[in-house]
Coordinates of C-alpha atoms in Angstrom, one line a residue:
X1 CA -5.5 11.2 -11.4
X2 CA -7.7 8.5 -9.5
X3 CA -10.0 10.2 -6.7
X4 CA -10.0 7.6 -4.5
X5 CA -6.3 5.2 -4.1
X6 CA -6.6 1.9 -4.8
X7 CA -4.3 -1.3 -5.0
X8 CA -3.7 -2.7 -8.5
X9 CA -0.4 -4.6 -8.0
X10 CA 0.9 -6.7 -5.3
X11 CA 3.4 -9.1 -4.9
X12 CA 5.5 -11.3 -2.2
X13 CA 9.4 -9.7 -2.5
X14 CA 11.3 -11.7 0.7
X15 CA 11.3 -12.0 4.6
X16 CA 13.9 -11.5 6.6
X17 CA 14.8 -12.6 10.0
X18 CA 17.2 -11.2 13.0
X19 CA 20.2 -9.8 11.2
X20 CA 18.7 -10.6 7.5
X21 CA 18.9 -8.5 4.5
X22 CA 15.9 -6.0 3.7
X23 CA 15.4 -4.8 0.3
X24 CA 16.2 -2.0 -1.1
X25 CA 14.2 1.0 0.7
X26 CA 11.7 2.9 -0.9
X27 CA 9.9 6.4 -0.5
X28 CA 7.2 4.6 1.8
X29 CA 7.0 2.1 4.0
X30 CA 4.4 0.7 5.7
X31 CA 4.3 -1.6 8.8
X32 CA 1.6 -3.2 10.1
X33 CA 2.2 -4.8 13.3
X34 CA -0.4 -6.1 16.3
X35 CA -0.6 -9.2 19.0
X36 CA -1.0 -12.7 17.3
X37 CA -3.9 -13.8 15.5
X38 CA -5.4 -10.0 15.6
X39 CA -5.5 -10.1 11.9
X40 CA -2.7 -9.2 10.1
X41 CA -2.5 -11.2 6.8
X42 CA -6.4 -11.0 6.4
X43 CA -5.8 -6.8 6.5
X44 CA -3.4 -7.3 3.9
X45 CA -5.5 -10.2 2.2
X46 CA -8.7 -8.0 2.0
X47 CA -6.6 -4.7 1.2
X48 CA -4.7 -6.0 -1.7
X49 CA -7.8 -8.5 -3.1
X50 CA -5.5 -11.5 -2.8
X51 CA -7.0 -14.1 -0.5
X52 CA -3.2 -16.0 -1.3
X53 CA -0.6 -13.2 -0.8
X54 CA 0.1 -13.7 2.8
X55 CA -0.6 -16.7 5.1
X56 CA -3.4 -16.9 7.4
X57 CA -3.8 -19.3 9.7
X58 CA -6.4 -20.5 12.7
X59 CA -2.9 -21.3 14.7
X60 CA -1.6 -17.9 16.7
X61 CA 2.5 -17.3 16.3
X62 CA 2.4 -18.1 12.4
X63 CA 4.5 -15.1 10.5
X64 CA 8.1 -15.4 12.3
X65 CA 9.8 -13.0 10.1
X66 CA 9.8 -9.3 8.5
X67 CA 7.7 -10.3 5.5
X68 CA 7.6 -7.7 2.2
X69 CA 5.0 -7.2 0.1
X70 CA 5.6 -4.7 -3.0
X71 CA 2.5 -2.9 -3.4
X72 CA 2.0 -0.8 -7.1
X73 CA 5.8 -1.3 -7.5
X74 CA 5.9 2.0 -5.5
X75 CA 6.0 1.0 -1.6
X76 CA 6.5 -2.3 0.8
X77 CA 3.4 -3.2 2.9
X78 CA 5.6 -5.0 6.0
X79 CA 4.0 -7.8 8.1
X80 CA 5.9 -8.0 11.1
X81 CA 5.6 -11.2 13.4
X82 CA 2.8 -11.1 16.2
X83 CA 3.3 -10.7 19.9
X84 CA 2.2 -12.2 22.7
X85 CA 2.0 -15.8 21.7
X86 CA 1.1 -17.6 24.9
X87 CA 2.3 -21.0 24.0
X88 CA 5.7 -19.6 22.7
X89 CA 8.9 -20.6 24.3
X90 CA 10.6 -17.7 26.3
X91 CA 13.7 -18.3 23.7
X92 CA 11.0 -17.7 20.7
X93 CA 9.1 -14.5 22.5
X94 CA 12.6 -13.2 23.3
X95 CA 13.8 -13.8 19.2
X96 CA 10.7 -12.3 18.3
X97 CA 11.3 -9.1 20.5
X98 CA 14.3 -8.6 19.1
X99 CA 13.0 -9.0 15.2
X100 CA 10.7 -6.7 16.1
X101 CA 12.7 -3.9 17.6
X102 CA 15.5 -4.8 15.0
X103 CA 13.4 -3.5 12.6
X104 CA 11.4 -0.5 14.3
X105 CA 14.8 0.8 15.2
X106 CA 16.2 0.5 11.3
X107 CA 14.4 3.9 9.9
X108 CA 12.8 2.5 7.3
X109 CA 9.6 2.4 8.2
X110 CA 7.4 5.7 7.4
X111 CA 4.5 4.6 9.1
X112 CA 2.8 1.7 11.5
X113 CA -1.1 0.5 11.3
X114 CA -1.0 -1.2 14.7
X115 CA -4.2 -3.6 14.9
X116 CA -5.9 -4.1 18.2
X117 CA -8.8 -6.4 18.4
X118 CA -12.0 -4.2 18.9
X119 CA -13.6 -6.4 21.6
X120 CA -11.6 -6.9 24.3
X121 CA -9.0 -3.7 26.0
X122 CA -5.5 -4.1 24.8
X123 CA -3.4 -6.6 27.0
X124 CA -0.3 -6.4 28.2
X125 CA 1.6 -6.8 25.3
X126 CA -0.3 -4.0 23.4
X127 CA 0.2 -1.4 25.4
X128 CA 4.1 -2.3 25.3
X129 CA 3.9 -2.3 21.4
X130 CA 2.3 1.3 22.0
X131 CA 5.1 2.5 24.0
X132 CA 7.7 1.1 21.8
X133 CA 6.8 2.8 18.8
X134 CA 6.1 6.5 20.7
X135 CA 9.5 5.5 21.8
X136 CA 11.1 5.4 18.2
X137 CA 9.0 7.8 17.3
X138 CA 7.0 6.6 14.4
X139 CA 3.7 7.7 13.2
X140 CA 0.6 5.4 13.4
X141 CA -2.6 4.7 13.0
X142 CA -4.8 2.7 14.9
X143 CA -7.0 -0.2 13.0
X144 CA -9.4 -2.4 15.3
X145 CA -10.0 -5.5 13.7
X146 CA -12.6 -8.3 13.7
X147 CA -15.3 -5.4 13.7
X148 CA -18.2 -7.8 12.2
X149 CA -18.0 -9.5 15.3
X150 CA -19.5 -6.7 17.2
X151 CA -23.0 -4.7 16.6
X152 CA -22.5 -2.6 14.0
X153 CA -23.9 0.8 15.9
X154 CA -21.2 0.3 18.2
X155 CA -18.3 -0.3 16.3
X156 CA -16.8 2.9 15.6
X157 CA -17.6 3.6 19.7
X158 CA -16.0 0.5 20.5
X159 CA -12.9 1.1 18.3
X160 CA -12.4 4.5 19.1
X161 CA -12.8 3.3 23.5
X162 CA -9.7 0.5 22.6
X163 CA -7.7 3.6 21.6
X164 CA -8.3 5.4 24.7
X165 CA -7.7 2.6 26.9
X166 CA -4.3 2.2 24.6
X167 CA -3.5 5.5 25.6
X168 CA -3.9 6.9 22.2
X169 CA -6.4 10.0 20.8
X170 CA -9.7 8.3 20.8
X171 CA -9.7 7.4 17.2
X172 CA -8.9 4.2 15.4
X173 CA -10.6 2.7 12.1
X174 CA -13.0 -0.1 12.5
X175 CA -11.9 -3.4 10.1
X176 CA -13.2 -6.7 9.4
X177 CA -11.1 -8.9 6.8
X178 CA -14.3 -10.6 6.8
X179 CA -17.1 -8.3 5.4
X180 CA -14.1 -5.4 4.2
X181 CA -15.6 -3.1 6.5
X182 CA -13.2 -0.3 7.3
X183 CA -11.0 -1.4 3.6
X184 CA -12.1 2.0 1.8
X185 CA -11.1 4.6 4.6
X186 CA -8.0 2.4 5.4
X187 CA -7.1 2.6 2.0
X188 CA -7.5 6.3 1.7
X189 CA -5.2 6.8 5.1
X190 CA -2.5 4.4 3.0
X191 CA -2.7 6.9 0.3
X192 CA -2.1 10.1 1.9
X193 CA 0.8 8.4 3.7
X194 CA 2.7 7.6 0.6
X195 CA 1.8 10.5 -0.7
X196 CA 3.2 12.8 2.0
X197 CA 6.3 10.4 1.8
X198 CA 6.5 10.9 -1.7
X199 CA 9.9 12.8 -2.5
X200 CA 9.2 16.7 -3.7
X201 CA 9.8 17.3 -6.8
X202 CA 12.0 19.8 -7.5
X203 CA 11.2 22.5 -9.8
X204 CA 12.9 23.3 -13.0
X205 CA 15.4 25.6 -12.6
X206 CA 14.5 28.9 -14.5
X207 CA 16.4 30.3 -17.0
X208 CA 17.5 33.6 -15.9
X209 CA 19.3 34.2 -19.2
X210 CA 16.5 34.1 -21.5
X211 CA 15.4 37.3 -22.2

């Protein structure tokens, strides 16, 4: 059994948008959701070692669906569409809300990595994804991305003060998709949630007969 968990297979399954099919669910599932251009697909990008598997782009407001990623053929990484586009149409920002909470509301997902970006306080927006998902109830973890572009003594200060201001326990994990600072320990955190998520195994029924 490996110490440490590590990704040796991923793969693009579909994307869905408002009333869309999901796959088939499996024991875990992991969401990872924050404002536009916070850093979603590089997370994924840099977790999985595929620079190709999901679209990045310089352009905010790119990923408009539920996309699935398949990840050791034993659990979905979900990239979820980013919020708080500016130069969005109301009709887009209101489709988007409602992809979004379509799919927080479905039960499927185990667990959320909601990305905040370490330098600036959460907007708006932010602290309404925060309050959405204490509302369904879902359990999370915090990332703050784009930590290389701060001094590296303050970054786990600085990510650990965005989670506070979010009006979280002051602790999130400082990222960069850049440098892969931050990939190890949120790798670790992915590991323990499948794991908990993991099905029990029954035990073997003994034989009471059997002398």
């Amino acid at each position: 059994m490996e110490d440490v968990f590590t990704i040796r297979q991923a793969a693009f399954v579909t994307s869905a948008g408002i009333g869309g099919a999901y796959p088939e669910p499996l024991p875990c599932e992991i969401a990872i959701v924050g404002k536009s251009n916070v850093g979603k697909s590089s997370l994924i990008n840099r977790l999985t070692n595929n620079q190709k598997l999901a679209k990045t782009s310089s352009q905010p407001g790119k990923t408009r669906l539920v996309n699935f990623f398949l990840i050791n053929r034993a659990f979905y990484l979900v990239d979820l569409p980013g919020y708080g586009f500016a130069k969005a149409s109301k009709a887009e920002q209101k489709s988007w809300g409602e992809l979004l909470e379509q799919y927080l509301s479905s039960g499927r997902v185990k667990h959320l990595l909601m990305l905040i970006d370490i330098r600036h306080e959460p907007t708006r927006d932010d602290l309404q994804m925060f309050r959405y998902l204490l509302y369904y109830g879902i359990p999370y973890t915090l990332v703050a991305t784009k930590a290389d572009k701060i001094a590296r003594s303050k970054r786990r200060q600085e990510a650990n003060a965005r989670a506070r201001e979010l009006g979280a326990p002051p602790f999130a994990i400082p990222f960069s998709g850049e440098t892969g600072e931050g990939k190890s320990e949120l790798l670790e955190r992915i590991g323990q949630i499948c794991a908990d998520a993991a099905p029990a195994q029954k035990e073997p029924e003994k034989d009471e007969e059997r002398s």
